[in-house]
Coordinates of C-alpha atoms in Angstrom, one line a residue:
M1 CA 32.6 95.1 112.1
S2 CA 29.8 94.1 113.6
R3 CA 28.4 96.3 116.5
G4 CA 27.1 95.6 119.7
P5 CA 23.2 95.8 121.0
R6 CA 24.3 98.9 122.8
E7 CA 25.7 100.7 119.9
G8 CA 22.6 99.7 117.7
N9 CA 20.1 101.1 120.3
A10 CA 22.0 103.9 120.3
L11 CA 21.8 104.8 116.7
R12 CA 18.5 104.2 116.5
A13 CA 17.7 106.6 119.3
V14 CA 19.9 108.8 117.4
R15 CA 18.1 108.6 114.2
R16 CA 14.9 109.2 116.7
A17 CA 16.0 112.8 117.7
L18 CA 16.9 114.1 114.4
Q19 CA 13.9 113.2 113.0
A20 CA 11.8 114.6 116.1
S21 CA 9.1 116.9 115.9
S22 CA 9.4 119.1 119.0
P23 CA 12.6 120.1 121.3
A24 CA 11.3 118.1 124.1
E25 CA 11.5 114.7 122.2
A26 CA 14.9 115.2 120.2
L27 CA 16.2 115.7 123.9
W28 CA 14.4 113.0 125.8
W29 CA 15.7 110.5 122.8
T30 CA 19.4 112.3 122.9
A31 CA 19.3 111.4 126.8
Q32 CA 18.3 107.6 125.5
A33 CA 21.6 107.4 123.1
Y34 CA 23.8 109.3 125.3
R35 CA 22.9 106.2 128.1
A36 CA 22.9 103.2 125.5
A37 CA 26.3 105.0 124.1
P38 CA 28.3 107.8 125.6
T39 CA 31.6 107.3 124.4
H40 CA 30.1 107.1 120.9
P41 CA 31.2 109.6 117.5
A42 CA 27.8 110.0 116.6
V43 CA 25.9 110.1 119.8
R44 CA 28.7 112.9 121.0
A45 CA 28.1 115.0 117.9
L46 CA 24.1 114.3 118.4
V47 CA 24.8 116.3 121.6
R48 CA 26.3 118.8 120.6
R49 CA 23.8 119.8 117.5
M50 CA 21.4 119.7 120.7
Q51 CA 23.2 121.8 122.9
R52 CA 23.5 124.2 120.2
R53 CA 20.0 124.1 119.0
Y54 CA 18.4 124.1 122.2
P55 CA 20.1 125.7 125.1
N56 CA 17.6 125.8 128.0
A57 CA 15.1 122.7 126.8
R58 CA 15.0 119.9 128.4
G59 CA 13.9 116.0 127.7
R60 CA 10.6 114.6 127.5
P61 CA 9.1 111.3 126.2
P62 CA 6.9 111.1 123.7
L63 CA 3.0 110.3 123.7
R64 CA 2.5 106.5 123.0
W65 CA -1.2 107.9 121.3
H66 CA -1.4 103.6 120.5
R67 CA -1.8 103.0 123.7
L68 CA -4.5 105.4 124.6
V69 CA -6.7 103.7 122.2
L70 CA -5.9 100.5 122.9
A71 CA -6.9 101.3 126.7
S72 CA -9.8 102.7 125.3
Y73 CA -10.4 99.5 122.5
A74 CA -10.4 97.3 125.9
L75 CA -12.8 99.4 128.3
L76 CA -15.4 99.7 125.9
S77 CA -14.8 95.5 125.1
A78 CA -15.5 95.2 128.8
I79 CA -18.3 97.6 129.1
A80 CA -20.3 96.1 125.6
L81 CA -19.5 92.0 127.3
V82 CA -20.9 92.8 130.7
L83 CA -24.6 94.2 129.0
I84 CA -24.4 91.3 127.0
L85 CA -24.6 89.1 129.9
Y86 CA -26.0 91.1 132.6
G87 CA -28.3 93.1 130.6
P88 CA -32.4 92.5 130.8
Q89 CA -33.9 90.0 128.9
P90 CA -37.5 88.9 127.5
D91 CA -39.3 86.3 130.0
H92 CA -39.7 82.8 128.2
P93 CA -38.2 83.7 124.7
L94 CA -38.2 79.9 123.6
E95 CA -42.6 79.8 124.6
P96 CA -45.0 80.1 121.3
P97 CA -47.1 82.4 120.6
A98 CA -51.0 81.3 122.2
A99 CA -53.2 80.6 119.3
A100 CA -55.8 83.5 118.1
H101 CA -58.0 80.9 116.9
P102 CA -58.6 78.2 118.5
P103 CA -59.7 75.2 116.0
V104 CA -63.9 73.9 115.7
E105 CA -63.9 70.5 115.5
M106 CA -67.1 69.1 113.6
V107 CA -69.4 66.5 115.5
A108 CA -72.0 64.4 113.4
E109 CA -74.7 63.0 115.1
A110 CA -76.0 59.7 115.0
G111 CA -77.2 57.8 112.5
T112 CA -76.0 60.3 109.4
P113 CA -73.6 58.1 107.7
E114 CA -70.1 60.8 107.0
K115 CA -69.4 61.6 102.9
R116 CA -66.1 61.3 102.7
P117 CA -64.4 63.4 99.5
G118 CA -64.0 61.7 96.4
E119 CA -66.9 59.1 97.1
T120 CA -70.6 59.2 95.3
L121 CA -73.6 57.1 96.6
A122 CA -75.0 54.1 95.2
S123 CA -78.2 55.6 94.2
E124 CA -77.0 59.2 92.5
G125 CA -76.8 56.5 89.5
A126 CA -80.4 55.0 89.5
T127 CA -83.5 55.4 88.4
P128 CA -85.5 56.5 92.1
S129 CA -88.6 54.5 92.8
P130 CA -91.8 56.4 93.6
A131 CA -91.7 54.8 97.5
S132 CA -88.3 57.5 97.3
E133 CA -89.7 60.3 95.5
S134 CA -90.9 61.3 98.4
P135 CA -87.9 63.3 100.1
T136 CA -87.6 62.3 104.0
P137 CA -86.2 65.4 106.3
S138 CA -82.4 64.2 107.1
P139 CA -80.9 65.4 110.2
T140 CA -78.6 69.0 109.4
P141 CA -75.3 68.8 111.3
T142 CA -74.8 71.0 113.8
A143 CA -71.2 71.9 115.0
T144 CA -70.0 71.5 118.5
P145 CA -67.3 74.2 119.6
V146 CA -64.6 72.5 121.6
P147 CA -63.4 74.5 123.6
P148 CA -59.1 74.8 123.8
T149 CA -57.1 73.0 126.2
P150 CA -55.1 75.3 128.0
T151 CA -51.9 74.9 128.5
A152 CA -50.4 75.6 132.1
R153 CA -47.4 77.5 132.4
P154 CA -44.8 77.5 135.9
S155 CA -45.4 79.7 137.8
P156 CA -42.4 81.5 139.5
T157 CA -41.7 80.0 143.1
A158 CA -40.4 82.3 145.5
T159 CA -37.9 81.4 147.4
P160 CA -37.6 82.5 151.2
I161 CA -34.8 85.0 152.8
P162 CA -34.0 83.8 155.9
P163 CA -34.0 87.0 157.6
T164 CA -29.8 88.9 158.6
P165 CA -29.3 89.0 161.6
T166 CA -28.9 92.2 163.3
A167 CA -25.8 92.8 166.0
T168 CA -27.1 94.9 168.1
P169 CA -24.6 97.5 169.7
T170 CA -23.5 96.9 173.4
A171 CA -22.5 100.5 175.0
S172 CA -19.4 100.2 176.6
P173 CA -18.5 102.3 179.1
S174 CA -15.9 105.4 177.9
P175 CA -12.5 105.5 180.2
T176 CA -12.4 108.6 182.2
A177 CA -8.9 110.3 180.2
S178 CA -6.9 110.9 183.1
P179 CA -4.3 113.9 182.4
T180 CA -0.3 112.7 182.1
R181 CA 2.5 115.0 181.4
R182 CA 3.7 114.8 177.4
P183 CA 7.2 114.5 177.1
A184 CA 8.9 117.1 175.2
P185 CA 9.4 116.8 171.4
M186 CA 12.8 115.8 170.3
A187 CA 14.2 116.2 167.6
T188 CA 14.7 113.3 165.4
P189 CA 17.8 113.2 162.3
R190 CA 16.5 112.9 158.9
P191 CA 18.5 110.6 156.8
R192 CA 20.4 111.8 153.9
L193 CA 19.0 111.5 150.4
T194 CA 20.7 108.4 148.5
A195 CA 20.3 107.8 145.1
S196 CA 20.5 104.8 142.8
P197 CA 23.1 105.7 139.9
T198 CA 24.8 104.2 137.1
P199 CA 27.3 101.9 138.6
M200 CA 30.9 103.6 137.6
P201 CA 34.3 101.9 138.7
G202 CA 35.2 103.5 141.9
P203 CA 37.7 106.8 141.8
P204 CA 41.0 107.7 140.7
F205 CA 39.3 107.0 137.4
P206 CA 42.1 107.0 134.4
G207 CA 40.9 110.8 133.0
R208 CA 39.1 113.8 134.1
W209 CA 36.7 113.3 137.1
I210 CA 35.2 116.0 139.6
L211 CA 34.7 114.9 143.5
V212 CA 32.4 117.0 145.7
D213 CA 33.1 116.5 149.6
L214 CA 29.7 117.3 151.3
S215 CA 32.4 117.3 155.3
D216 CA 34.6 119.7 153.8
Q217 CA 32.4 121.9 151.5
E218 CA 34.7 121.6 149.1
L219 CA 34.6 120.7 145.0
I220 CA 38.3 118.9 143.9
A221 CA 38.9 118.8 140.0
Y222 CA 41.3 115.8 139.1
E223 CA 42.7 114.8 136.0
G224 CA 43.8 110.4 136.9
E225 CA 45.4 110.9 140.7
A226 CA 45.8 114.8 140.2
P227 CA 44.4 117.8 141.3
I228 CA 44.1 120.2 139.1
L229 CA 41.4 122.8 140.8
R230 CA 40.4 123.1 144.2
T231 CA 37.3 125.4 145.4
K232 CA 34.8 125.5 148.2
V233 CA 31.5 125.1 147.3
S234 CA 27.8 125.2 149.2
T235 CA 26.1 122.1 149.2
G236 CA 22.3 121.3 150.2
R237 CA 20.9 121.9 153.2
R238 CA 20.0 119.9 156.3
H239 CA 16.3 119.5 154.8
T240 CA 17.5 119.1 151.0
P241 CA 20.2 117.6 151.1
T242 CA 22.8 116.9 148.2
V243 CA 22.3 112.6 147.0
V244 CA 25.5 110.6 147.7
G245 CA 27.0 108.6 144.8
T246 CA 29.0 108.4 141.6
F247 CA 27.2 109.8 138.6
H248 CA 27.9 111.6 135.4
I249 CA 27.8 115.0 133.9
Y250 CA 24.5 114.9 131.4
L251 CA 23.6 117.9 130.3
K252 CA 25.3 121.3 130.2
L253 CA 23.3 124.4 129.7
R254 CA 25.3 128.1 129.3
S255 CA 22.2 129.4 131.8
R256 CA 19.6 128.7 133.1
T257 CA 15.8 129.4 135.1
M258 CA 15.6 127.8 137.9
R259 CA 12.4 128.6 140.5
G260 CA 10.3 125.9 143.1
P261 CA 8.0 126.8 145.6
D262 CA 10.1 129.6 147.6
Y263 CA 12.0 130.7 145.1
Y264 CA 12.6 131.8 141.4
L265 CA 16.8 132.0 140.0
P266 CA 16.6 133.9 136.6
N267 CA 19.8 133.2 134.4
V268 CA 21.6 130.5 136.5
P269 CA 24.9 130.3 134.6
Y270 CA 27.0 127.5 133.5
V271 CA 24.6 125.0 134.3
M272 CA 25.8 121.2 134.7
Y273 CA 23.5 118.2 135.8
F274 CA 24.9 115.4 136.9
Y275 CA 21.6 113.6 138.3
K276 CA 17.8 114.2 137.8
G277 CA 18.0 117.9 138.7
Y278 CA 21.4 118.1 140.9
A279 CA 23.2 120.2 138.9
L280 CA 26.8 122.1 139.6
H281 CA 26.9 125.6 138.5
G282 CA 27.6 129.1 138.8
T283 CA 26.2 131.5 142.2
Y284 CA 25.5 135.0 142.0
W285 CA 22.9 135.5 145.1
H286 CA 25.2 135.2 148.0
N287 CA 28.6 134.7 148.8
N288 CA 28.6 132.0 151.8
F289 CA 30.7 129.1 149.9
G290 CA 32.2 126.7 152.7
Q291 CA 28.6 126.9 154.2
P292 CA 25.7 124.4 153.0
M293 CA 22.9 126.9 151.3
S294 CA 21.2 125.7 148.6
R295 CA 18.4 123.3 147.9
G296 CA 20.4 119.9 146.9
C297 CA 22.9 121.5 143.8
V298 CA 26.1 122.6 144.5
N299 CA 26.8 126.0 144.3
L300 CA 30.0 126.9 142.6
P301 CA 31.6 130.7 142.5
T302 CA 31.0 132.1 139.0
P303 CA 34.5 132.3 137.7
I304 CA 35.3 128.9 138.5
A305 CA 32.0 127.5 137.8
A306 CA 32.9 128.8 133.9
Q307 CA 36.2 127.1 134.8
L308 CA 34.7 123.7 134.9
Y309 CA 32.1 124.5 132.0
Q310 CA 34.9 124.6 130.0
W311 CA 37.4 121.7 131.0
A312 CA 34.4 119.6 131.9
D313 CA 32.9 117.3 129.1
I314 CA 29.9 115.5 128.8
G315 CA 30.0 112.1 131.0
T316 CA 32.5 113.1 132.8
P317 CA 31.8 111.3 136.6
V318 CA 30.9 113.8 139.3
V319 CA 32.2 111.6 142.7
V320 CA 29.7 112.9 145.4
Q321 CA 31.1 111.8 149.0
P322 CA 29.4 112.5 152.8

């Protein structure tokens, strides 16, 4: 039996989750497997195992160390290339060095024969005559130094740079402030937060699904078209609204500590996450159901939340309508 690409991705994510070295990485791979194939038996078994092993943990993507190494290598290569292209260079690298000792030419005086190597005079093998016995002084050749010819080096010519004209600021008359009456500020309506959930078929669904009505502050649990459970709830306030759309439950926790800038709620019971940090959960800190009271979640009475936690599985659709 051939497997589709989504099932193949889900099974690879299951293997990665089972081989993970930290709870955050394991839960992250579990979420990837569930997104690929939420109804696959191996994925459902993995979700139940992660719920038992890490009841209060949330998944985070693993660190990609090879990306950091490649980025560092690319940065160092760019710095080395800039230094090679624009670094300091020696002046006239191709000019030959000047001679330390210039050559000296030997110039013989006029009337003195020049003796070449390998030559012998004709009179060296003959018997000297009486007239030639008297030595005649011969002029000694003197060395006349010839000064070296200086090599002209090209002198750098300065290119004149025209001066940049500077704009002279002109004083402009400042307008005289006249007292005007400001209109009273009017409250602008805050738009409702709308998420981009995973597209799912419109209700009613063939199996179990949950409807949250923000106008009536009411939750109804359906099985097909038949309502199974109905209760009043408390959704998000005006400045922290509940998202609107069609979602599905992707994580269930028996209890969870929730904290924020201005609240800290330990041991919140029966938490069912359906979109990012938005969840259905039990409520023990107020009993004002039917009125918006939360910061985006859907507050349920704790006994009703316990029944819904046992009734709804992971993957159950959640429809939030305005």
